[in-house]
Amino acid sequence: MAKPLTRADLGIWLINLDRDADRRANMERQLDAMGLNYMRFPAIYGKDHVDALAKRADAAAYARNMGSPILPGKMGCYASHIAVWEAFVASDREVALILEDDVIFHDDFLDSLDIALAGSAHWDTLRFNCVRAKLPVSQGRLGRYTLNAYIGPFTGNATYLLKKDVAQRILPNLWPQTRAFDHELNRFFKHDFRQFGLEPFSSHVDDGNVSSITGTNFALVGKFKWYHRLRHYRLKAMNYFRRAAWLARKNRLLPRRTPMQLNQE
């Protein structure tokens, strides 16, 4: 029986571009105030590595799956998360807290982190915030929080926990890039892992509508016209069914409200 996870098992990686010193300073202030030590990973700036990253991406599949052309920033973000996963797998830590550099932590973040670690038997990856989290299905209660699966899109990778054995198993299947990284992880039905969210979320993202990935106010995002996105819409609809089917196979589709056991695996 595996031992329960604690902060002693935790490694924290912060993904941060060299040019974004102000963001790093803001994250450092918050993490220091919580007594959390972190390792900074210099994010991969897509525009500086576009040729190399393009060789590891399927642009046609990305356009079909996302309904928009692949951006250098999306490639850099994807590669950055994978590189952090690789660094985590090579480390002596059993669980990783992976952070992007535009997170605002709520007053209860440390409580939620400790409860998540104590309840680690019940999840494989766990998010503490989201961009979208549609059609939640309660898996039960972890302390004062609800552990949710999602039939709809569950996106955003700004603050999440990842177990080492899960990273080791999934890493070989993440190239070539055919989606944004959070959309790839949202295919938990393909990779066969438990991706959940802990609600109410104990952090949120505030990038001031300025992003090196999507530009100011998403100015770099150019979606195709609707009639060129029909395959994308069909795929989105099918993924609702695929997520629901995976949850049904795992006996997780019906909501549960009962308390889940902590501090034991």
mmCIF file of C-alpha atoms in Angstrom:
data_model
loop_
_atom_site.group_PDB
_atom_site.id
_atom_site.type_symbol
_atom_site.label_atom_id
_atom_site.label_comp_id
_atom_site.label_asym_id
_atom_site.label_seq_id
_atom_site.Cartn_x
_atom_site.Cartn_y
_atom_site.Cartn_z
ATOM 1 C CA MET A 1 0.000 0.000 0.000
ATOM 2 C CA ALA A 2 1.480 3.329 -1.062
ATOM 3 C CA LYS A 3 2.096 5.902 1.617
ATOM 4 C CA PRO A 4 -0.026 9.053 1.699
ATOM 5 C CA LEU A 5 1.471 12.049 -0.062
ATOM 6 C CA THR A 6 2.568 15.100 1.924
ATOM 7 C CA ARG A 7 4.396 18.326 1.160
ATOM 8 C CA ALA A 8 7.655 16.435 1.748
ATOM 9 C CA ASP A 9 6.893 14.514 -1.471
ATOM 10 C CA LEU A 10 6.065 17.687 -3.400
ATOM 11 C CA GLY A 11 8.154 19.480 -5.987
ATOM 12 C CA ILE A 12 6.965 22.860 -7.273
ATOM 13 C CA TRP A 13 7.838 24.040 -10.769
ATOM 14 C CA LEU A 14 7.091 27.565 -11.982
ATOM 15 C CA ILE A 15 6.973 28.083 -15.756
ATOM 16 C CA ASN A 16 8.153 31.606 -16.487
ATOM 17 C CA LEU A 17 9.615 33.373 -19.502
ATOM 18 C CA ASP A 18 12.947 35.120 -18.914
ATOM 19 C CA ARG A 19 11.402 38.360 -20.159
ATOM 20 C CA ASP A 20 8.557 38.232 -17.623
ATOM 21 C CA ALA A 21 10.507 39.276 -14.547
ATOM 22 C CA ASP A 22 7.544 41.124 -13.017
ATOM 23 C CA ARG A 23 5.400 38.010 -13.185
ATOM 24 C CA ARG A 24 8.101 35.953 -11.530
ATOM 25 C CA ALA A 25 8.449 38.531 -8.759
ATOM 26 C CA ASN A 26 4.696 38.461 -8.129
ATOM 27 C CA MET A 27 4.665 34.670 -7.962
ATOM 28 C CA GLU A 28 7.718 34.650 -5.707
ATOM 29 C CA ARG A 29 6.038 37.029 -3.244
ATOM 30 C CA GLN A 30 2.983 34.798 -3.025
ATOM 31 C CA LEU A 31 4.907 31.538 -2.740
ATOM 32 C CA ASP A 32 7.317 32.944 -0.144
ATOM 33 C CA ALA A 33 4.371 34.169 1.940
ATOM 34 C CA MET A 34 3.030 30.593 1.956
ATOM 35 C CA GLY A 35 6.431 29.086 2.714
ATOM 36 C CA LEU A 36 6.526 27.153 -0.570
ATOM 37 C CA ASN A 37 9.885 26.627 -2.252
ATOM 38 C CA TYR A 38 9.852 26.331 -6.021
ATOM 39 C CA MET A 39 12.081 25.606 -8.981
ATOM 40 C CA ARG A 40 11.797 28.020 -11.878
ATOM 41 C CA PHE A 41 11.629 26.552 -15.363
ATOM 42 C CA PRO A 42 12.561 29.091 -18.082
ATOM 43 C CA ALA A 43 9.597 28.828 -20.413
ATOM 44 C CA ILE A 44 10.193 28.066 -24.074
ATOM 45 C CA TYR A 45 9.424 31.163 -26.142
ATOM 46 C CA GLY A 46 7.744 29.768 -29.222
ATOM 47 C CA LYS A 47 8.816 32.530 -31.612
ATOM 48 C CA ASP A 48 12.487 31.814 -30.876
ATOM 49 C CA HIS A 49 12.139 28.084 -31.590
ATOM 50 C CA VAL A 50 9.365 27.958 -34.158
ATOM 51 C CA ASP A 51 11.226 25.819 -36.710
ATOM 52 C CA ALA A 52 12.225 23.145 -34.202
ATOM 53 C CA LEU A 53 8.804 23.126 -32.532
ATOM 54 C CA ALA A 54 6.980 22.937 -35.853
ATOM 55 C CA LYS A 55 8.762 19.638 -36.563
ATOM 56 C CA ARG A 56 7.148 18.226 -33.421
ATOM 57 C CA ALA A 57 3.663 19.470 -34.267
ATOM 58 C CA ASP A 58 1.002 18.329 -36.726
ATOM 59 C CA ALA A 59 -0.314 21.679 -37.916
ATOM 60 C CA ALA A 60 -3.124 20.171 -39.970
ATOM 61 C CA ALA A 61 -4.363 18.074 -37.061
ATOM 62 C CA TYR A 62 -4.103 21.076 -34.738
ATOM 63 C CA ALA A 63 -6.196 23.207 -37.097
ATOM 64 C CA ARG A 64 -8.797 20.454 -37.352
ATOM 65 C CA ASN A 65 -8.901 19.801 -33.622
ATOM 66 C CA MET A 66 -8.786 23.391 -32.391
ATOM 67 C CA GLY A 67 -10.544 25.259 -35.187
ATOM 68 C CA SER A 68 -7.666 27.719 -35.480
ATOM 69 C CA PRO A 69 -4.083 27.713 -36.772
ATOM 70 C CA ILE A 70 -1.300 26.736 -34.429
ATOM 71 C CA LEU A 71 0.546 29.697 -32.908
ATOM 72 C CA PRO A 72 4.233 29.779 -31.939
ATOM 73 C CA GLY A 73 3.150 30.646 -28.406
ATOM 74 C CA LYS A 74 0.917 27.576 -28.232
ATOM 75 C CA MET A 75 3.820 25.408 -29.345
ATOM 76 C CA GLY A 76 6.105 26.989 -26.753
ATOM 77 C CA CYS A 77 3.559 26.523 -23.980
ATOM 78 C CA TYR A 78 3.012 22.884 -24.927
ATOM 79 C CA ALA A 79 6.747 22.184 -25.030
ATOM 80 C CA SER A 80 7.299 23.978 -21.717
ATOM 81 C CA HIS A 81 4.805 21.823 -19.844
ATOM 82 C CA ILE A 82 6.265 18.643 -21.314
ATOM 83 C CA ALA A 83 9.783 19.737 -20.374
ATOM 84 C CA VAL A 84 8.638 20.340 -16.799
ATOM 85 C CA TRP A 85 7.041 16.881 -16.742
ATOM 86 C CA GLU A 86 10.381 15.445 -17.861
ATOM 87 C CA ALA A 87 12.245 17.368 -15.157
ATOM 88 C CA PHE A 88 9.741 16.114 -12.596
ATOM 89 C CA VAL A 89 10.123 12.484 -13.707
ATOM 90 C CA ALA A 90 13.905 12.830 -13.388
ATOM 91 C CA SER A 91 13.591 14.275 -9.874
ATOM 92 C CA ASP A 92 13.210 12.521 -6.517
ATOM 93 C CA ARG A 93 9.710 13.956 -5.983
ATOM 94 C CA GLU A 94 6.564 11.840 -6.096
ATOM 95 C CA VAL A 95 4.112 14.615 -6.946
ATOM 96 C CA ALA A 96 4.499 17.918 -8.765
ATOM 97 C CA LEU A 97 2.680 21.212 -8.386
ATOM 98 C CA ILE A 98 3.059 22.876 -11.774
ATOM 99 C CA LEU A 99 2.407 26.602 -12.004
ATOM 100 C CA GLU A 100 2.175 29.155 -14.741
ATOM 101 C CA ASP A 101 3.227 32.664 -13.766
ATOM 102 C CA ASP A 102 -0.118 34.488 -13.784
ATOM 103 C CA VAL A 103 -1.757 32.794 -10.791
ATOM 104 C CA ILE A 104 -3.456 34.525 -7.899
ATOM 105 C CA PHE A 105 -3.650 32.255 -4.856
ATOM 106 C CA HIS A 106 -6.651 32.517 -2.549
ATOM 107 C CA ASP A 107 -6.374 32.526 1.236
ATOM 108 C CA ASP A 108 -7.336 28.846 1.400
ATOM 109 C CA PHE A 109 -4.812 27.591 -1.145
ATOM 110 C CA LEU A 110 -2.522 25.887 1.376
ATOM 111 C CA ASP A 111 -5.508 24.174 2.995
ATOM 112 C CA SER A 112 -6.704 22.927 -0.377
ATOM 113 C CA LEU A 113 -3.197 21.722 -1.260
ATOM 114 C CA ASP A 114 -2.823 19.765 1.973
ATOM 115 C CA ILE A 115 -6.279 18.233 1.611
ATOM 116 C CA ALA A 116 -5.521 17.298 -2.005
ATOM 117 C CA LEU A 117 -2.291 15.582 -0.992
ATOM 118 C CA ALA A 118 -4.008 13.767 1.857
ATOM 119 C CA GLY A 119 -6.660 12.585 -0.608
ATOM 120 C CA SER A 120 -4.211 11.620 -3.336
ATOM 121 C CA ALA A 121 -5.667 8.122 -3.595
ATOM 122 C CA HIS A 122 -8.630 9.661 -5.409
ATOM 123 C CA TRP A 123 -7.009 11.541 -8.321
ATOM 124 C CA ASP A 124 -4.177 11.389 -10.883
ATOM 125 C CA THR A 125 -4.057 15.046 -11.927
ATOM 126 C CA LEU A 126 -5.851 17.767 -10.011
ATOM 127 C CA ARG A 127 -6.508 21.382 -10.968
ATOM 128 C CA PHE A 128 -6.950 24.286 -8.560
ATOM 129 C CA ASN A 129 -8.345 26.678 -11.171
ATOM 130 C CA CYS A 130 -9.660 26.598 -14.707
ATOM 131 C CA VAL A 131 -10.457 28.503 -17.857
ATOM 132 C CA ARG A 132 -13.580 26.413 -18.385
ATOM 133 C CA ALA A 133 -15.101 23.654 -16.263
ATOM 134 C CA LYS A 134 -18.373 22.499 -17.813
ATOM 135 C CA LEU A 135 -20.808 19.837 -16.606
ATOM 136 C CA PRO A 136 -19.115 18.872 -13.328
ATOM 137 C CA VAL A 137 -19.832 15.473 -11.811
ATOM 138 C CA SER A 138 -19.086 15.228 -8.103
ATOM 139 C CA GLN A 139 -16.877 12.283 -7.158
ATOM 140 C CA GLY A 140 -17.283 12.992 -3.454
ATOM 141 C CA ARG A 141 -16.065 15.364 -0.780
ATOM 142 C CA LEU A 142 -12.450 15.958 0.217
ATOM 143 C CA GLY A 143 -12.747 17.869 3.456
ATOM 144 C CA ARG A 144 -14.726 21.017 2.648
ATOM 145 C CA TYR A 145 -14.055 20.698 -1.078
ATOM 146 C CA THR A 146 -15.768 18.796 -3.863
ATOM 147 C CA LEU A 147 -13.718 16.582 -6.148
ATOM 148 C CA ASN A 148 -15.226 16.983 -9.614
ATOM 149 C CA ALA A 149 -14.900 15.213 -12.913
ATOM 150 C CA TYR A 150 -16.156 17.049 -15.998
ATOM 151 C CA ILE A 151 -18.153 15.836 -18.965
ATOM 152 C CA GLY A 152 -17.634 19.140 -20.759
ATOM 153 C CA PRO A 153 -14.390 20.959 -21.486
ATOM 154 C CA PHE A 154 -12.121 21.379 -18.473
ATOM 155 C CA THR A 155 -9.265 23.612 -19.556
ATOM 156 C CA GLY A 156 -6.496 25.728 -18.097
ATOM 157 C CA ASN A 157 -3.146 24.501 -16.760
ATOM 158 C CA ALA A 158 -2.152 27.371 -14.488
ATOM 159 C CA THR A 159 -2.133 25.400 -11.216
ATOM 160 C CA TYR A 160 -2.262 21.616 -11.118
ATOM 161 C CA LEU A 161 -0.943 18.560 -9.300
ATOM 162 C CA LEU A 162 0.538 15.619 -11.190
ATOM 163 C CA LYS A 163 1.636 12.215 -9.921
ATOM 164 C CA LYS A 164 4.947 10.794 -11.110
ATOM 165 C CA ASP A 165 3.645 7.434 -12.311
ATOM 166 C CA VAL A 166 0.997 9.194 -14.391
ATOM 167 C CA ALA A 167 3.574 11.502 -15.975
ATOM 168 C CA GLN A 168 5.830 8.550 -16.796
ATOM 169 C CA ARG A 169 3.011 6.676 -18.475
ATOM 170 C CA ILE A 170 1.567 9.564 -20.493
ATOM 171 C CA LEU A 171 4.743 11.369 -21.597
ATOM 172 C CA PRO A 172 5.581 9.052 -24.528
ATOM 173 C CA ASN A 173 2.145 9.728 -26.053
ATOM 174 C CA LEU A 174 2.218 13.540 -26.059
ATOM 175 C CA TRP A 175 4.137 14.107 -29.296
ATOM 176 C CA PRO A 176 3.411 15.236 -31.935
ATOM 177 C CA GLN A 177 1.401 18.202 -30.747
ATOM 178 C CA THR A 178 -2.121 18.123 -32.183
ATOM 179 C CA ARG A 179 -3.866 20.378 -29.647
ATOM 180 C CA ALA A 180 -3.208 22.946 -26.965
ATOM 181 C CA PHE A 181 -1.757 21.225 -23.907
ATOM 182 C CA ASP A 182 -4.822 21.604 -21.690
ATOM 183 C CA HIS A 183 -7.007 20.208 -24.482
ATOM 184 C CA GLU A 184 -4.682 17.216 -24.787
ATOM 185 C CA LEU A 185 -5.008 16.500 -21.077
ATOM 186 C CA ASN A 186 -8.767 16.898 -21.407
ATOM 187 C CA ARG A 187 -8.612 13.659 -23.415
ATOM 188 C CA PHE A 188 -8.275 11.677 -20.210
ATOM 189 C CA PHE A 189 -10.460 9.076 -21.895
ATOM 190 C CA LYS A 190 -7.621 8.370 -24.343
ATOM 191 C CA HIS A 191 -4.756 8.473 -21.868
ATOM 192 C CA ASP A 192 -6.810 6.723 -19.167
ATOM 193 C CA PHE A 193 -6.183 8.823 -16.083
ATOM 194 C CA ARG A 194 -8.320 10.569 -13.479
ATOM 195 C CA GLN A 195 -8.319 14.280 -14.194
ATOM 196 C CA PHE A 196 -10.347 16.184 -11.627
ATOM 197 C CA GLY A 197 -10.822 19.645 -10.211
ATOM 198 C CA LEU A 198 -11.048 20.652 -6.555
ATOM 199 C CA GLU A 199 -13.900 23.096 -6.048
ATOM 200 C CA PRO A 200 -14.406 25.756 -4.991
ATOM 201 C CA PHE A 201 -11.178 26.581 -6.784
ATOM 202 C CA SER A 202 -8.523 28.060 -4.498
ATOM 203 C CA SER A 203 -6.731 30.130 -7.145
ATOM 204 C CA HIS A 204 -7.489 31.977 -10.333
ATOM 205 C CA VAL A 205 -5.607 33.431 -13.291
ATOM 206 C CA ASP A 206 -5.083 37.135 -13.918
ATOM 207 C CA ASP A 207 -2.842 37.926 -16.873
ATOM 208 C CA GLY A 208 -4.211 41.437 -17.380
ATOM 209 C CA ASN A 209 -5.409 40.292 -20.823
ATOM 210 C CA VAL A 210 -1.771 40.355 -21.960
ATOM 211 C CA SER A 211 -0.277 37.050 -23.065
ATOM 212 C CA SER A 212 2.870 36.080 -24.930
ATOM 213 C CA ILE A 213 0.834 33.145 -26.287
ATOM 214 C CA THR A 214 -2.370 34.762 -27.536
ATOM 215 C CA GLY A 215 -1.449 38.459 -27.538
ATOM 216 C CA THR A 216 -3.249 41.390 -25.952
ATOM 217 C CA ASN A 217 -6.955 40.656 -25.599
ATOM 218 C CA PHE A 218 -6.414 37.452 -27.633
ATOM 219 C CA ALA A 219 -5.453 39.491 -30.698
ATOM 220 C CA LEU A 220 -3.271 36.691 -32.104
ATOM 221 C CA VAL A 221 -6.045 34.110 -32.015
ATOM 222 C CA GLY A 222 -7.545 33.809 -35.482
ATOM 223 C CA LYS A 223 -10.321 31.249 -35.610
ATOM 224 C CA PHE A 224 -11.380 29.892 -38.978
ATOM 225 C CA LYS A 225 -14.765 30.846 -40.350
ATOM 226 C CA TRP A 226 -17.580 28.706 -39.003
ATOM 227 C CA TYR A 227 -17.968 26.623 -42.154
ATOM 228 C CA HIS A 228 -14.299 25.658 -41.962
ATOM 229 C CA ARG A 229 -14.796 24.595 -38.343
ATOM 230 C CA LEU A 230 -17.488 21.975 -38.882
ATOM 231 C CA ARG A 231 -15.095 19.078 -38.230
ATOM 232 C CA HIS A 232 -13.941 20.882 -35.105
ATOM 233 C CA TYR A 233 -17.527 21.239 -33.851
ATOM 234 C CA ARG A 234 -18.199 17.572 -34.525
ATOM 235 C CA LEU A 235 -15.076 16.595 -32.602
ATOM 236 C CA LYS A 236 -16.082 18.786 -29.667
ATOM 237 C CA ALA A 237 -19.500 17.127 -29.552
ATOM 238 C CA MET A 238 -17.998 13.645 -29.767
ATOM 239 C CA ASN A 239 -15.654 14.408 -26.897
ATOM 240 C CA TYR A 240 -18.604 15.032 -24.581
ATOM 241 C CA PHE A 241 -19.715 11.473 -25.281
ATOM 242 C CA ARG A 242 -16.187 10.093 -24.936
ATOM 243 C CA ARG A 243 -15.666 11.729 -21.561
ATOM 244 C CA ALA A 244 -19.075 10.554 -20.351
ATOM 245 C CA ALA A 245 -18.405 7.029 -21.617
ATOM 246 C CA TRP A 246 -15.038 6.854 -19.813
ATOM 247 C CA LEU A 247 -16.648 8.050 -16.581
ATOM 248 C CA ALA A 248 -19.426 5.480 -16.994
ATOM 249 C CA ARG A 249 -16.900 2.668 -17.536
ATOM 250 C CA LYS A 250 -15.118 3.715 -14.345
ATOM 251 C CA ASN A 251 -18.404 3.940 -12.415
ATOM 252 C CA ARG A 252 -17.929 7.693 -12.007
ATOM 253 C CA LEU A 253 -20.769 9.155 -14.072
ATOM 254 C CA LEU A 254 -23.335 9.379 -11.264
ATOM 255 C CA PRO A 255 -22.680 12.212 -8.784
ATOM 256 C CA ARG A 256 -21.489 11.291 -5.292
ATOM 257 C CA ARG A 257 -21.616 13.595 -2.296
ATOM 258 C CA THR A 258 -20.132 11.364 0.382
ATOM 259 C CA PRO A 259 -16.880 12.224 2.193
ATOM 260 C CA MET A 260 -13.789 10.543 0.748
ATOM 261 C CA GLN A 261 -11.089 9.045 2.928
ATOM 262 C CA LEU A 262 -7.996 11.155 3.589
ATOM 263 C CA ASN A 263 -4.467 10.152 4.628
ATOM 264 C CA GLN A 264 -4.677 6.611 3.293
ATOM 265 C CA GLU A 265 -3.990 4.977 -0.089
#
